PDB file of C-alpha atoms in Angstrom:
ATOM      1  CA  UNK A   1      -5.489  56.367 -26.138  1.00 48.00           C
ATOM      2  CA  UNK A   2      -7.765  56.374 -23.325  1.00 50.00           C
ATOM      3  CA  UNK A   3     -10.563  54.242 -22.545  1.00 51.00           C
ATOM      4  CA  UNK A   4     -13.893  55.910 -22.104  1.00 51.00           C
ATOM      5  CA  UNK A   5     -16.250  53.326 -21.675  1.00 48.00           C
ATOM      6  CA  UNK A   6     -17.143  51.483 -18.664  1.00 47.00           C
ATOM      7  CA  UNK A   7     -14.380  49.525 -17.106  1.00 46.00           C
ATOM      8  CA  UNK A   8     -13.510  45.985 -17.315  1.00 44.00           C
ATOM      9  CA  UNK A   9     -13.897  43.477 -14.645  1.00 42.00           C
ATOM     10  CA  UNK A  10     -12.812  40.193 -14.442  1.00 40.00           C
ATOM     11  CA  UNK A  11     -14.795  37.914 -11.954  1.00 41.00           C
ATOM     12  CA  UNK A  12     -12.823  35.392 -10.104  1.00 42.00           C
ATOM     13  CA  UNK A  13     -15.232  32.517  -8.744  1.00 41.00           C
ATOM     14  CA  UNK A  14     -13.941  30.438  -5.464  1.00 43.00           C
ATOM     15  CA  UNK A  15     -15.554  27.553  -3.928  1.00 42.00           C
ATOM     16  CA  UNK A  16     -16.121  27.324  -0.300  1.00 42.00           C
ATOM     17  CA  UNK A  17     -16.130  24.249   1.135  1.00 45.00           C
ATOM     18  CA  UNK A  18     -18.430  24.576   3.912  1.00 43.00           C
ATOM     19  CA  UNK A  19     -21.971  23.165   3.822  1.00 42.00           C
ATOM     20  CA  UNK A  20     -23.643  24.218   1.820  1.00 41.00           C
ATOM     21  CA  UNK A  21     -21.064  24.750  -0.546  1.00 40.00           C
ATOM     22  CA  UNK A  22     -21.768  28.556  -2.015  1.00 42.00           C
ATOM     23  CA  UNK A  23     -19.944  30.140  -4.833  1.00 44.00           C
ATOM     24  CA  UNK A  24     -18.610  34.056  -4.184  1.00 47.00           C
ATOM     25  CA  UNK A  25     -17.853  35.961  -6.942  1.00 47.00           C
ATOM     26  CA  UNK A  26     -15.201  38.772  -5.936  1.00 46.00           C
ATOM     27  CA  UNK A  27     -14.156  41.639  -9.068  1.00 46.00           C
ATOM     28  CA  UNK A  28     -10.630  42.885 -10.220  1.00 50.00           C
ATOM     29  CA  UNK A  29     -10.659  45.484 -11.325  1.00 48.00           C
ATOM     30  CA  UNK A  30      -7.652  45.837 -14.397  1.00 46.00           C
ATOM     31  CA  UNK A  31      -5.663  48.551 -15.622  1.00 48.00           C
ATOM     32  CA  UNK A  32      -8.362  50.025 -18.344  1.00 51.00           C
ATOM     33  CA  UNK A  33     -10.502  51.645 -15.581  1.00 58.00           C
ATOM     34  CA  UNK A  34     -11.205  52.183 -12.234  1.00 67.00           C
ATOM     35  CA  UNK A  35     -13.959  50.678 -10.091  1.00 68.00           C
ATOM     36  CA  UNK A  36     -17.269  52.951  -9.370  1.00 79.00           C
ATOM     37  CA  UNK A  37     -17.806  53.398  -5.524  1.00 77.00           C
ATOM     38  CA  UNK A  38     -21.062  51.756  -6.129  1.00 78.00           C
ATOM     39  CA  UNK A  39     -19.109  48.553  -7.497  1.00 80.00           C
ATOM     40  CA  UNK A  40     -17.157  48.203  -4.345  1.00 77.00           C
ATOM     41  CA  UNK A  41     -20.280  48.861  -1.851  1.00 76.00           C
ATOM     42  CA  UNK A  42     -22.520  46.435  -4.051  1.00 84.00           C
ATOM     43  CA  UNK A  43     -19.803  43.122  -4.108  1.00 85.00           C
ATOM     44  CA  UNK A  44     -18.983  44.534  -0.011  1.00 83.00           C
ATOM     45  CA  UNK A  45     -22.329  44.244   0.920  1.00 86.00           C
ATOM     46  CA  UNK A  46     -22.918  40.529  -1.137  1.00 85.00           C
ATOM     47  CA  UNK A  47     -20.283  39.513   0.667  1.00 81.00           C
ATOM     48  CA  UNK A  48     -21.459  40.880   4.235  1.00 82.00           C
ATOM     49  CA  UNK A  49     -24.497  39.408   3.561  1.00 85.00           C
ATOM     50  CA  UNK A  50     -22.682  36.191   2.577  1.00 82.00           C
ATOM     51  CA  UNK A  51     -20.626  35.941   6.143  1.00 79.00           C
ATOM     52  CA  UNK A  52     -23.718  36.249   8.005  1.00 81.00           C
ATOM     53  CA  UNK A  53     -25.741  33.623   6.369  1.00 84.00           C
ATOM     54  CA  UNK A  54     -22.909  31.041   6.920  1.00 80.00           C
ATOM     55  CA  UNK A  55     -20.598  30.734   9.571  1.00 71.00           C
ATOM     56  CA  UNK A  56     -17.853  28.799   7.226  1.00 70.00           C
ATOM     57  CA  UNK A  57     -16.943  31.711   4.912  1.00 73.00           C
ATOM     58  CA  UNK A  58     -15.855  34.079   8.186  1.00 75.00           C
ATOM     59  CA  UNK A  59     -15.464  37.686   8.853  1.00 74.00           C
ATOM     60  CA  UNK A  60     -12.998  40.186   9.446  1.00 75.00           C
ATOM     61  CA  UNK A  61     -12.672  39.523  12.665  1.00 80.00           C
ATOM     62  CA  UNK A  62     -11.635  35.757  12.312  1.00 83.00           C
ATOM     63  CA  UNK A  63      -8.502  35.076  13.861  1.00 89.00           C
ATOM     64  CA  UNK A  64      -6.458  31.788  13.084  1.00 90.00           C
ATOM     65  CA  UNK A  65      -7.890  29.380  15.877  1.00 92.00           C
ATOM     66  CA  UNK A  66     -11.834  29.917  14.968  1.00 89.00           C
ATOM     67  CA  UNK A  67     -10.748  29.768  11.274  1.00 88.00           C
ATOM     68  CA  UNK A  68      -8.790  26.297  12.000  1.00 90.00           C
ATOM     69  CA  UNK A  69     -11.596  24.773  14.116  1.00 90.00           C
ATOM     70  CA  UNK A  70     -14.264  25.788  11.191  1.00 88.00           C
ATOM     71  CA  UNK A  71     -12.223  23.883   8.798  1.00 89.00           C
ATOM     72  CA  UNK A  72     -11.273  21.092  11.006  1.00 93.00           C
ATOM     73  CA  UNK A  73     -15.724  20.899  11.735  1.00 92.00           C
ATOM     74  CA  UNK A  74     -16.082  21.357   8.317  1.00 91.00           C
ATOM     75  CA  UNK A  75     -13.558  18.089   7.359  1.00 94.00           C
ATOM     76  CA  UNK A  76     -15.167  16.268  10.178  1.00 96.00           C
ATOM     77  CA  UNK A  77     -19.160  16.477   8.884  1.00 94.00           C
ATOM     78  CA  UNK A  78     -17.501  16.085   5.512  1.00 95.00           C
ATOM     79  CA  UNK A  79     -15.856  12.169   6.456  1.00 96.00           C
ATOM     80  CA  UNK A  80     -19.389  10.775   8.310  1.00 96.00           C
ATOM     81  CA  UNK A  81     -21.282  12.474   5.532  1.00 96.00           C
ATOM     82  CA  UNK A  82     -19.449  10.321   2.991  1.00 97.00           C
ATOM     83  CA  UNK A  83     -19.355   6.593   3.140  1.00 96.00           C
ATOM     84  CA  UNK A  84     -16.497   5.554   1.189  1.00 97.00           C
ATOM     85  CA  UNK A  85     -13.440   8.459   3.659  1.00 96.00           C
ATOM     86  CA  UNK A  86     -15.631   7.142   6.339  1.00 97.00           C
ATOM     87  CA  UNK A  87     -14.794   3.201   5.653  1.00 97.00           C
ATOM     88  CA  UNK A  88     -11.369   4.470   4.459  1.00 97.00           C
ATOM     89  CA  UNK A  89     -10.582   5.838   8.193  1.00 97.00           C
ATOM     90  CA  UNK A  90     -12.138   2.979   9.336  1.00 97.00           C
ATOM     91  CA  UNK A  91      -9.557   0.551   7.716  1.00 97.00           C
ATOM     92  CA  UNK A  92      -6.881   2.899   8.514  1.00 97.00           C
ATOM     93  CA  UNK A  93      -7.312   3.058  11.879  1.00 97.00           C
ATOM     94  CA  UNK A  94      -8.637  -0.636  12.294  1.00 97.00           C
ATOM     95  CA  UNK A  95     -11.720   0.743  14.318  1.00 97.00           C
ATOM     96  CA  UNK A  96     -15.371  -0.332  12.884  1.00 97.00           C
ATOM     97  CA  UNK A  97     -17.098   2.444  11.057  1.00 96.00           C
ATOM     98  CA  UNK A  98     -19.687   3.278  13.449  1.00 96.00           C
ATOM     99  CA  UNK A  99     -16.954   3.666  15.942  1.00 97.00           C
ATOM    100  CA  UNK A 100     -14.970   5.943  13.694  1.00 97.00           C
ATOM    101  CA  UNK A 101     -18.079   7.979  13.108  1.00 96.00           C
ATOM    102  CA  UNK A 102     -19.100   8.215  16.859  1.00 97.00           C
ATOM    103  CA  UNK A 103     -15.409   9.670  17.009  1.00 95.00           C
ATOM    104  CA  UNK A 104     -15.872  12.165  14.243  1.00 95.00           C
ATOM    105  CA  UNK A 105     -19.183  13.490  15.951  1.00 95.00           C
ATOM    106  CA  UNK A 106     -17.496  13.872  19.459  1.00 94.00           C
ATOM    107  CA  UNK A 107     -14.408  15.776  18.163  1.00 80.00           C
TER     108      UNK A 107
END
């Protein structure tokens, strides 16, 4: 039997972690039915639009280094943002907070 009506898609959600964290929704298409070309250009363009409105969820043309220092940025606003890693890093490294903060910032 084949499927006539419109085909299923199953949206997949994944959280990005840069600030401010955004939710993109990305379709899969499964084996009842094909995607319309409108479909594709529709979620292509959401994302497009996506990438240029925040640095942190990158391009195609992202190679490894730029990805790694976005995520290592990302982790460092992340620890002086949050008191309690902050303190924790603090202990760790036996430095005083505003010291370990200072050192966040200048990295």
């Amino acid at each position: 039997m084949k499927n006539n009506g419109p085909p299923m898609i199953f949206l997949m959600l994944l959280k990005k972690t840069s600030p401010p964290a955004l939710w993109i929704c990305f379709a899969k298409e499964t084996s009842q039915g094909n995607m319309q070309a409108s479909d594709r250009f529709n979620i292509n363009s959401q994302l497009e639009h996506l990438q240029a409105k925040y640095v942190g969820t990158g391009h195609a043309d992202l190679n490894r280094f730029e990805w790694a220092v976005n995520i290592q940025r990302d982790s460092y606003a992340s620890y002086v943002g949050h008191y309690p890693i902050l303190a924790y890093f603090a202990i760790a490294e036996n430095e005083a907070i505003g010291r370990e903060r200072y050192n966040f910032m200048q990295d």
